[in-house]
Structures are given as structure tokens and as C-alpha cells.
Coordinates of N, CA and C in Angstrom, one line a residue:
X295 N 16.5 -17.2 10.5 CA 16.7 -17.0 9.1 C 18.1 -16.4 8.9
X296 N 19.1 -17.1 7.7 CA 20.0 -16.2 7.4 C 20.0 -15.4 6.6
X297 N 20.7 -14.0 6.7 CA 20.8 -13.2 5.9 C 21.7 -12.6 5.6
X298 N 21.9 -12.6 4.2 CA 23.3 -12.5 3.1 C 23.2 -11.2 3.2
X299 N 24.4 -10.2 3.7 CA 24.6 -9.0 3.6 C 26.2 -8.2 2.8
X300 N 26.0 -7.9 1.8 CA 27.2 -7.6 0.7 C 27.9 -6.4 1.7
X301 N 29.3 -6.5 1.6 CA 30.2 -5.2 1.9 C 29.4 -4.0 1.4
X302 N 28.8 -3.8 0.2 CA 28.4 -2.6 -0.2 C 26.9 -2.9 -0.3
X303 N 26.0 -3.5 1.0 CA 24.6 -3.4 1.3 C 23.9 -3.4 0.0
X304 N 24.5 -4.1 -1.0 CA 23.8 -4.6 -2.1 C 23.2 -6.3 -2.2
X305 N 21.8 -6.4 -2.4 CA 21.4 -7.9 -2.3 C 21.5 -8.4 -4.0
X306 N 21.9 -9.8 -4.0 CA 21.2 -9.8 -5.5 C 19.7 -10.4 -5.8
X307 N 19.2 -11.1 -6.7 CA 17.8 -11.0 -6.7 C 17.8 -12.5 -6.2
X308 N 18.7 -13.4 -6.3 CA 18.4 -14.4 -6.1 C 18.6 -14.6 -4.5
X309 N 19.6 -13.4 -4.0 CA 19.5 -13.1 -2.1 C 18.3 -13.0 -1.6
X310 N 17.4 -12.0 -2.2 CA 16.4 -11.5 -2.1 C 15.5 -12.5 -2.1
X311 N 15.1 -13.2 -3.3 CA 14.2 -14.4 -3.1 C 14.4 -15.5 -2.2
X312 N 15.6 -15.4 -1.9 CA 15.7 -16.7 -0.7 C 15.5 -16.0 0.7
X313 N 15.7 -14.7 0.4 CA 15.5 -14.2 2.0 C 14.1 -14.1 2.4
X314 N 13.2 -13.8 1.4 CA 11.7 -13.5 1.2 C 11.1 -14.8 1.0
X315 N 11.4 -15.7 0.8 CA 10.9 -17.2 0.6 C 9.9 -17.0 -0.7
X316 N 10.7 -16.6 -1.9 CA 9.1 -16.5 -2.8 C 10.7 -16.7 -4.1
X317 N 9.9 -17.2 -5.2 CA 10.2 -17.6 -6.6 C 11.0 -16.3 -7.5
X318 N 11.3 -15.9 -8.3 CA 12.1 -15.1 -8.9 C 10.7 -14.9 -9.7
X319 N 10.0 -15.6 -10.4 CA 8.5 -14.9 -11.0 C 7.9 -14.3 -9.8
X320 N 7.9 -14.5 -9.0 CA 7.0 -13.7 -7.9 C 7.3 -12.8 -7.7
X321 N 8.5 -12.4 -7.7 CA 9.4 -11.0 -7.6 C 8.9 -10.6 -8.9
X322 N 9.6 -10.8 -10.1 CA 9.1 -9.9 -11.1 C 7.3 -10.0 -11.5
X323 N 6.4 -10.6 -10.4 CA 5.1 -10.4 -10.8 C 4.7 -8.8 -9.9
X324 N 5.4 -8.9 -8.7 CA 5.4 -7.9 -7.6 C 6.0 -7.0 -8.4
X325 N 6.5 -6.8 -8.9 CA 8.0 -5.3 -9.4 C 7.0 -5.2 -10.9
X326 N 6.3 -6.3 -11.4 CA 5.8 -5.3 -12.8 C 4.1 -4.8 -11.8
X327 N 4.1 -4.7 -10.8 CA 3.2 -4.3 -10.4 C 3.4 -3.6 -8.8
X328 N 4.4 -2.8 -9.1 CA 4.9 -1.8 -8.3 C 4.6 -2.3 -6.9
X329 N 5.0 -3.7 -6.4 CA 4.8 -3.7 -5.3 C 6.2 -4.6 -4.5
X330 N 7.2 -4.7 -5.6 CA 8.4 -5.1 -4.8 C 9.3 -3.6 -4.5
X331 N 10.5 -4.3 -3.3 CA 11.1 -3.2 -3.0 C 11.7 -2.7 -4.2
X332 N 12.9 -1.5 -3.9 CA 12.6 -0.6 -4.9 C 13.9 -1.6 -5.6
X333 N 14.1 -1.5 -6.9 CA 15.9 -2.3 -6.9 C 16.5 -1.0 -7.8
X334 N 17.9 -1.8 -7.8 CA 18.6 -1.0 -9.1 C 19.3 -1.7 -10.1
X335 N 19.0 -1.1 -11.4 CA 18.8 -2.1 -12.5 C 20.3 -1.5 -12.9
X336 N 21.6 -2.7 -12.8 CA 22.6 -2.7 -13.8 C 22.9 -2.4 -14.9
X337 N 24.2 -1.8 -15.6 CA 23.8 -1.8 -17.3 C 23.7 -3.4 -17.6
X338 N 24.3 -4.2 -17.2 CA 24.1 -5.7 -17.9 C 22.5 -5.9 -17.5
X339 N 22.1 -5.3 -16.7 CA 20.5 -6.0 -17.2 C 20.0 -6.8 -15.6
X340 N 21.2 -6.6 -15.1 CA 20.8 -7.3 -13.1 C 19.6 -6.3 -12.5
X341 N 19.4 -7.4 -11.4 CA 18.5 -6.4 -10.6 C 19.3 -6.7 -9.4
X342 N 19.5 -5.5 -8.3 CA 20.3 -5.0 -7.1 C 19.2 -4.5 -6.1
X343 N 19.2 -5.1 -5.2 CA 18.2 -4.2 -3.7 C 19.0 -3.9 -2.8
X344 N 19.0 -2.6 -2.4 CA 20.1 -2.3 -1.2 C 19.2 -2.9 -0.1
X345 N 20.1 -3.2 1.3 CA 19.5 -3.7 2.3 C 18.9 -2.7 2.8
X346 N 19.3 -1.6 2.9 CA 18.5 -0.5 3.7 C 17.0 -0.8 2.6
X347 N 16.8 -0.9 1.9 CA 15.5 -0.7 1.0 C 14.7 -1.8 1.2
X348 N 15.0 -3.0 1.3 CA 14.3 -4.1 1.4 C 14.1 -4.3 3.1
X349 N 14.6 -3.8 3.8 CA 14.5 -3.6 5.6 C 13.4 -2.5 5.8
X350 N 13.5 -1.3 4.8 CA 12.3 0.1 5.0 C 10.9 -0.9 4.1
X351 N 11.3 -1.7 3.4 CA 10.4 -2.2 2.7 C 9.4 -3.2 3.2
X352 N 10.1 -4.2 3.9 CA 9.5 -4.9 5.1 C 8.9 -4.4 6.0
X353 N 9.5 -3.2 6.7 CA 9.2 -2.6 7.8 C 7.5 -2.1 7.3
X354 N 7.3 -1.3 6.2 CA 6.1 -0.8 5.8 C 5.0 -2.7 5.9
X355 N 5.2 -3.4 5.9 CA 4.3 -4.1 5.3 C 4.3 -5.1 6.8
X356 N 5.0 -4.4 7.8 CA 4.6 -5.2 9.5 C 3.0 -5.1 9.5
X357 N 2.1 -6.0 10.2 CA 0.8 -5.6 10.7 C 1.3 -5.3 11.8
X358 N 0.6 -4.1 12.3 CA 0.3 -3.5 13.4 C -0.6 -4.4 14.4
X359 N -1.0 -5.3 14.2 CA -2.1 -5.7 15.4 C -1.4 -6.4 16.7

């Protein structure tokens, strides 16, 4: 898998959904239900995930078995 990494470890949302293999509603179904990583909301109204956050964010949701 490739993965888009910004100079300033910022993803954008549509990085994010291609990295994650899931739809842009899935993302905002997960985030209005507190279960996407964390982002940070632009004044224009973007949504931003730093890679450290979506890497700690992944990491929590490895199975252990």
C-alpha cells in the first residue's frame, strides 16, 4: 500500500480514505460517532489528520491474537 505523507505530516481527508480503503461517508459516519482518528478542522471547513494520529490510531485497533 502507498502512503501519501505531507512535509508537515498533515493527511487530507481524501488521503485518509484512500489510505483506509473506506468512503468519505464512512469517515464522517465514524467521526460523528467518535470513532475516527482524531482530525483538525480548518477555518475553511477542511478536515486534516496528522500522520502521527492516524498511525497511534491504527495502532490501538491492531488485534492482538
Amino acid at each position: 500500500m502507498t502512503t501519501v505523507v505531507r512535509s508537515n505530516g498533515m493527511l487530507t481527508l481524501a488521503e485518509v480514505c484512500k489510505e483506509l480503503r473506506i468512503s468519505r461517508s464512512t469517515f464522517y459516519d465514524w467521526r460523528a460517532k467518535k470513532r475516527a482518528p482524531r482530525c483538525i478542522k480548518l477555518p475553511n471547513g477542511d478536515l486534516r489528520v496528522r500522520r502521527s494520529a492516524l498511525d497511534h490510531w491504527l495502532d490501538d485497533r491492531e488485534d492482538g491474537v
